[in-house]
Every structure is written in structure tokens, then in C-alpha cells.
Short mmCIF file of C-alpha atoms in Angstrom, two decimals:
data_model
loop_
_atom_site.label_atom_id
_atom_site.label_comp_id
_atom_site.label_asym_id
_atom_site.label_seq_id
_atom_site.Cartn_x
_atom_site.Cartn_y
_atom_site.Cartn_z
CA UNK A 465 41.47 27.67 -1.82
CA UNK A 466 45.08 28.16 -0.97
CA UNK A 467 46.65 25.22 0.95
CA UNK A 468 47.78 27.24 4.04
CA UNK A 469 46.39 30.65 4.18
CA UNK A 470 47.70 33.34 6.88
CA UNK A 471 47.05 36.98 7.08
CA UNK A 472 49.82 38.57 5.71
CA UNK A 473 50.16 41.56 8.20
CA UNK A 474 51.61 43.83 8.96
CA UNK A 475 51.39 43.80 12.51
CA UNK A 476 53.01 46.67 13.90
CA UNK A 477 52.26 46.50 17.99
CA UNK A 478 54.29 48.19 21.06
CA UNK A 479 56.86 46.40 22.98
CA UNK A 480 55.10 44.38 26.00
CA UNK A 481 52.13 43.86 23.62
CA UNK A 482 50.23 40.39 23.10
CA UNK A 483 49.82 39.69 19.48
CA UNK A 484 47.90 36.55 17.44
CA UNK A 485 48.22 35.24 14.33
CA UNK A 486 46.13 32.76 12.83
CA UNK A 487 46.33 30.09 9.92
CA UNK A 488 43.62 27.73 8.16
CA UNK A 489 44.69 24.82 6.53
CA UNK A 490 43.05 23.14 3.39
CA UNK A 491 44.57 19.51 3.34
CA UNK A 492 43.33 16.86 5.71
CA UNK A 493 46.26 14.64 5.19
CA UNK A 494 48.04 17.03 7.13
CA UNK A 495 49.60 15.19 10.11
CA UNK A 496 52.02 17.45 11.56
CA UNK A 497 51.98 21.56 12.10
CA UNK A 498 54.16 24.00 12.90
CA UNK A 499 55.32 27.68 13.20
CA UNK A 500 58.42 29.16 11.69
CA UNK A 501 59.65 32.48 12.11
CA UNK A 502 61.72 34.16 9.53
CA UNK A 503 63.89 36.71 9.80
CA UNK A 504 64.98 39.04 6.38
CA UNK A 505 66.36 37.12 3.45
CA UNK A 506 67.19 34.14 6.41
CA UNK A 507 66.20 30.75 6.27
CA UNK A 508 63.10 29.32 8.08
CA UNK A 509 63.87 28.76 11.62
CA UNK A 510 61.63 26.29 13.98
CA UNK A 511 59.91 27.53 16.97
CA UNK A 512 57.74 25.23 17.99
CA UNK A 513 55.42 21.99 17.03
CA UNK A 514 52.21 22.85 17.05
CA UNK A 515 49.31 20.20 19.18
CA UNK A 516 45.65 19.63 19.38
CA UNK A 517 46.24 19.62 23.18
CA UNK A 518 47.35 23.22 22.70
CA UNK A 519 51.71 23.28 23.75
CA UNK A 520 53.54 26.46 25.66
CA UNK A 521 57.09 27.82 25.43
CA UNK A 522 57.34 30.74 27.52
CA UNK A 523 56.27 33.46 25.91
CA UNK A 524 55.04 31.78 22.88
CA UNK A 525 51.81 29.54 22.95
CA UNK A 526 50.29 27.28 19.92
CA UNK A 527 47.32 25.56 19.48
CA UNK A 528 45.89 23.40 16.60
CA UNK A 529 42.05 22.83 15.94
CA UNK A 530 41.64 19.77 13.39
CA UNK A 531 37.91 20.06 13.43
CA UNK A 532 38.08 23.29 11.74
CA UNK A 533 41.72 22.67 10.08
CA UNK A 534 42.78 26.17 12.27
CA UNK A 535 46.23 26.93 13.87
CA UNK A 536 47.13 29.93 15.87
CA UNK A 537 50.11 31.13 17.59
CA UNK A 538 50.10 33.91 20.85
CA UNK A 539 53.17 35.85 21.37
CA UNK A 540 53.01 37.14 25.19
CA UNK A 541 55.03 40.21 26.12
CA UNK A 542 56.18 41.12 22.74
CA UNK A 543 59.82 42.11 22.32
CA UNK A 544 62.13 44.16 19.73
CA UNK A 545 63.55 40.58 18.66
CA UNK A 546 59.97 39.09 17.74
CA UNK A 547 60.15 41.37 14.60
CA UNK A 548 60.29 38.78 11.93
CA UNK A 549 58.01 36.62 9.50
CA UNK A 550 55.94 34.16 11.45
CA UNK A 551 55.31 31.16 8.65
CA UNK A 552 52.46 28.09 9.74
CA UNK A 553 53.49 25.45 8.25
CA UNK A 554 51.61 22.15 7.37
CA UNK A 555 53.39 18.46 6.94
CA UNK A 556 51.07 16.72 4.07
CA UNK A 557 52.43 12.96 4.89
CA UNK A 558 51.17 10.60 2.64
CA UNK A 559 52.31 7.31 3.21
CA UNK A 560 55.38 5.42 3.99
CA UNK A 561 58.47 8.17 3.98
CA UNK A 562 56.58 10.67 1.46
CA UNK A 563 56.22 13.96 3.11
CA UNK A 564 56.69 17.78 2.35
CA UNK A 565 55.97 21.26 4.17
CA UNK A 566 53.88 23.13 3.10
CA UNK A 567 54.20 27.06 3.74
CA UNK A 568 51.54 30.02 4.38
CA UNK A 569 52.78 33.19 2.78
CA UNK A 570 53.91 34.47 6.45
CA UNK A 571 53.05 36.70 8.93
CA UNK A 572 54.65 40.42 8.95
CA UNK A 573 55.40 41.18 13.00
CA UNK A 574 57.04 44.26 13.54
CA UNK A 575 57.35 45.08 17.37
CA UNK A 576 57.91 49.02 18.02
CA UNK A 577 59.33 50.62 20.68
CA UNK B 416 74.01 22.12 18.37
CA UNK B 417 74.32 20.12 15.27
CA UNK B 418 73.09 21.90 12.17
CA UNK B 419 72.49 21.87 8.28
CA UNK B 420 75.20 23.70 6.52
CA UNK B 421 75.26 24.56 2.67
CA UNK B 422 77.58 26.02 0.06
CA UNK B 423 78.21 28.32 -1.87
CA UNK B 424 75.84 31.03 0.22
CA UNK B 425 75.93 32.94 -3.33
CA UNK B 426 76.21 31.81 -6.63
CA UNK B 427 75.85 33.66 -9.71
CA UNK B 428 75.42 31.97 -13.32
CA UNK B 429 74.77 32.45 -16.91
CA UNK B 430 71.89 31.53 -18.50
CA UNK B 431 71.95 27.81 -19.71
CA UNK B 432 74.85 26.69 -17.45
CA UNK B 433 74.61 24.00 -15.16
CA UNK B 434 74.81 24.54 -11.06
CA UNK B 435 75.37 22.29 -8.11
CA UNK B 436 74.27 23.51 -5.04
CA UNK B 437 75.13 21.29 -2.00
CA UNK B 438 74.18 20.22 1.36
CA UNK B 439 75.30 18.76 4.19
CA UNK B 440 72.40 17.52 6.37
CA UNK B 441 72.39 17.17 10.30
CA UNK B 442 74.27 13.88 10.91
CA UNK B 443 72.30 11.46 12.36
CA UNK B 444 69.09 12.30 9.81
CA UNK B 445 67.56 9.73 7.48
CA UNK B 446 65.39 12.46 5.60
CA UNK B 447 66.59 15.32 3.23
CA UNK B 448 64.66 18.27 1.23
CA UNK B 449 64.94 20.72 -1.14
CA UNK B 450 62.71 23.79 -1.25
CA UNK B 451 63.34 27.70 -3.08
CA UNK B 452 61.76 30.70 -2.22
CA UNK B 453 61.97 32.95 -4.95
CA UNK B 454 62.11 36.47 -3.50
CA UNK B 455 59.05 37.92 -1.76
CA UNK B 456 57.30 35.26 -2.36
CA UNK B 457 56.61 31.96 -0.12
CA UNK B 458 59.02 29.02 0.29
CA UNK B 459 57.99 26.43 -1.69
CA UNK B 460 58.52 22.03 -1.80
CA UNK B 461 60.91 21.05 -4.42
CA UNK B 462 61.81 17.38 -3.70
CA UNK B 463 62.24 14.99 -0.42
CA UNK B 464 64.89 12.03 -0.38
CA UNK B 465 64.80 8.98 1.76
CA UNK B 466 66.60 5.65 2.05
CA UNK B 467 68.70 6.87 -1.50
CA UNK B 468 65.58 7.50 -3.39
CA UNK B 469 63.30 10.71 -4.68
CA UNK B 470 60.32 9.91 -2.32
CA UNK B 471 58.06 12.97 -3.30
CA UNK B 472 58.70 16.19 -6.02
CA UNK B 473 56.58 19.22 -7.03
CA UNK B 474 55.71 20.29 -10.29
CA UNK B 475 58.68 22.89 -10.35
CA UNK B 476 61.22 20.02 -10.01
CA UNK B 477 61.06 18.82 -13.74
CA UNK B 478 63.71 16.95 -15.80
CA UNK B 479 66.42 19.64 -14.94
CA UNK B 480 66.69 19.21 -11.90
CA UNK B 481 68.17 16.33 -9.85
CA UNK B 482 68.96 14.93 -6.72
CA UNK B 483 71.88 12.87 -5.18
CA UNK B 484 73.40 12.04 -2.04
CA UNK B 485 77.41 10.91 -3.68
CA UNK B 486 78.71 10.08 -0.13
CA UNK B 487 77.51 9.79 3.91
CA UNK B 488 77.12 13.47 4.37
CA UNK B 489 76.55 15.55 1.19
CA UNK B 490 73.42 16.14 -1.00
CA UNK B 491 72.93 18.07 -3.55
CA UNK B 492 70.61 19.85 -6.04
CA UNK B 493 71.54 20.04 -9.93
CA UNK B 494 70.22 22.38 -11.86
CA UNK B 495 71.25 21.27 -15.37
CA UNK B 496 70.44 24.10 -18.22
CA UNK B 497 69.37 27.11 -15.47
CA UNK B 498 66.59 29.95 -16.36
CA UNK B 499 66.18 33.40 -15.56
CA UNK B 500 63.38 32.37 -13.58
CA UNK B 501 65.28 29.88 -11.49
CA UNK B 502 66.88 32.89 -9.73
CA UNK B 503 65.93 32.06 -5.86
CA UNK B 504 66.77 31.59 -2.51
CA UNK B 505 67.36 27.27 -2.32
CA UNK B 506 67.03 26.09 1.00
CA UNK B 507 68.01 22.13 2.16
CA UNK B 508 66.05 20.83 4.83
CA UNK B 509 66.24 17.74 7.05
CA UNK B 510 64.69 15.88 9.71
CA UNK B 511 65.41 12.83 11.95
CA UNK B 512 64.16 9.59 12.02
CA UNK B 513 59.94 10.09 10.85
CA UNK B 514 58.50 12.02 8.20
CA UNK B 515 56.15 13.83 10.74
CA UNK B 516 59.14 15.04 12.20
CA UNK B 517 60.63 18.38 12.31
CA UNK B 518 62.51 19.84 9.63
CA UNK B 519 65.62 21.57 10.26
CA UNK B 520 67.06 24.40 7.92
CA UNK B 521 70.25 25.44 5.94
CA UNK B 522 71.06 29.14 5.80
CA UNK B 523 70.28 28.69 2.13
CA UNK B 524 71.96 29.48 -1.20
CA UNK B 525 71.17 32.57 -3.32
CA UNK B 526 71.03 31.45 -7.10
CA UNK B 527 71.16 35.07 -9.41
CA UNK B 528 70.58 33.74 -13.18
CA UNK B 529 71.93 36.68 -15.86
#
């Protein structure tokens, strides 16, 4: 089973659309969670920490499900400049300062006028 | 806003030679990664540095590569004898104060082995 799985799209949805992408995790030493986006041959770029209590940004809402090792991500509203690579992420933390990210393949979003 | 910077943005090398890529890490962060994406496929954990010290590595980061931090702000990957297949994107990563924390990205550097 791959460590962070995603559905690797595309999703190709009209401006003003809501969109969801999901994620399953494999590792339960996974302590922190997060989504990415990436945009073409462009580093990773944060968007937001991901909690079980479920966390907002405007548009953009996350929520985490440990039970079931499941992450998800809403996009509200879609615009033009959501096109991009959404990536979950995973932080396998194992002790003391040793940590690394792990990365789902991505998410393809491309947002059509 | 305070960000992770890295040169050169494009390097291109021989088979066999040796490459430094380097880093300089937001300022007031203790902890410092390396990952590649090769292209089209996912970006992957090479190695994480804490407190002057390899704290974690993958599989991919074997005896040719290395780590070091020479001074207060750089760090850098060294790829000693490179392979075709070492051709990637390189990305340096780092985050603040706890390993939970998040990690912050450099544009990257693109490595082309001939």
C-alpha cells in the first residue's frame, strides 16, 4: 500500500465550481498533515495545515480523519489561479528531531473558463 | 516575507563529476531538508539535518551524497560521482523551531546529467 495515496486527476471543473480531493494515509506515526499546491515545474508551496478539528481559509477548507488515516481538502468558488497540483502531504515524526514529508503523487486541478 | 533561496536554479554536468548544490534556509530555522523530484514523478525525502547532524535519510541518499551546513546560513547537498539517473528537480526545505512544523520551500535546482 502506497504511503500517501491521492487520485491523480485530472479534474477539469468550470470557474465558480466546488471541487474535493481526497488522500488516505498508510503510516500511523504520522503526526502532522498538510496540503501543497504545485504549480508547473515550481516548487511545493504551503497552503494550509491540515486538523482533526477540521481548519478554514477562505475559500479553501481541510479536514483530517485519524480514525480512518483520511485527509481531504474543498476548494469553494473555484478560480483560473487554482489550476495547479494539489499534493497531501504526511509528516512521519519519529522521535526526538527525526522527521520527513512524505508526498502523494498530486492532484491534477485544472479550472476552465 | 523571509524565504528559502537556492543556487544555481540550473546546473548541467557530465557524468561522474561532482556537484554542489546549495541552500540558504529561512533565518531563524533550526531544521533543514533535502528532497528531488525527478520529473513527472512525486517529490521524494532525501535527508533532514538538525543541531549539525544527519537526523534521518532515505534509501536514495547513499554514500554519494552528503550534507553540510559550512557556515550560519548555507547548506548544501554534494553529489560526489553524479548518474544519469540523478537528473532531477532538488528542492531544500526548512522549518522553524519543531519537527511537526511546517516546511518551507526553495524554488529548487534543476540537475541535467549528460
Amino acid at each position: 500500500r502506497k504511503e500517501v495515496e491521492q487520485d491523480p486527476g485530472p479534474f477539469n471543473v468550470p470557474e465558480g465550481a466546488t471541487v474535493a480531493f481526497n488522500c488516505t494515509y498508510s503510516n500511523s506515526a504520522s503526526q502532522s498533515f498538510f496540503w501543497y499546491r504545485q504549480d508547473c515545474r515550481k516548487e511545493p508551496k504551503l497552503l494550509m495545515s491540515v486538523y482533526s478539528s477540521g481548519n478554514e481559509d477562505g475559500r479553501f477548507t481541510a479536514q483530517l480523519n485519524r480514525a480512518s488515516q483520511y485527509i481531504s481538502l474543498l476548494i469553494r468558488d473555484s478560480k483560473l489561479s487554482d489550476s495547479a497540483t494539489y499534493l497531501c502531504v504526511v509528516n512521519i515524526v519519529y522521535g526526538g528531531a527525526t522527521n520527513k514529508l512524505i508526498f502523494g503523487t498530486g492532484t491534477l486541478l485544472a479550472v476552465q473558463p | 516575507e523571509p524565504e528559502v533561496t537556492q543556487t544555481p536554479s540550473h546546473q548541467v554536468t557530465q557524468m561522474g563529476q561532482e556537484v554542489i548544490l546549495r541552500c540558504v534556509p529561512i533565518s531563524n530555522h533550526l531544521y533543514f531538508y533535502w528532497y528531488r523530484q525527478i520529473l513527472g514523478q512525486k517529490v521524494e525525502f532525501l535527508v533532514s539535518f538538525y543541531n549539525n547532524e544527519i537526523s534521518e535519510k532515505s534509501e536514495i541518499f547513499d554514500d554519494q551524497f552528503s550534507v553540510e551546513r559550512p557556515d550560519g546560513s548555507n547548506f548544501t547537498l554534494k553529489i560526489r560521482s553524479t548518474k544519469l539517473e540523478d537528473s532531477a528537480m532538488y528542492f531544500c526545505a526548512s522549518s522553524e523551531t519543531e519537527p511537526y512544523n511546517e516546511q518551507f520551500f526553495g524554488p529548487g535546482t534543476r540537475l541535467t546529467v549528460l
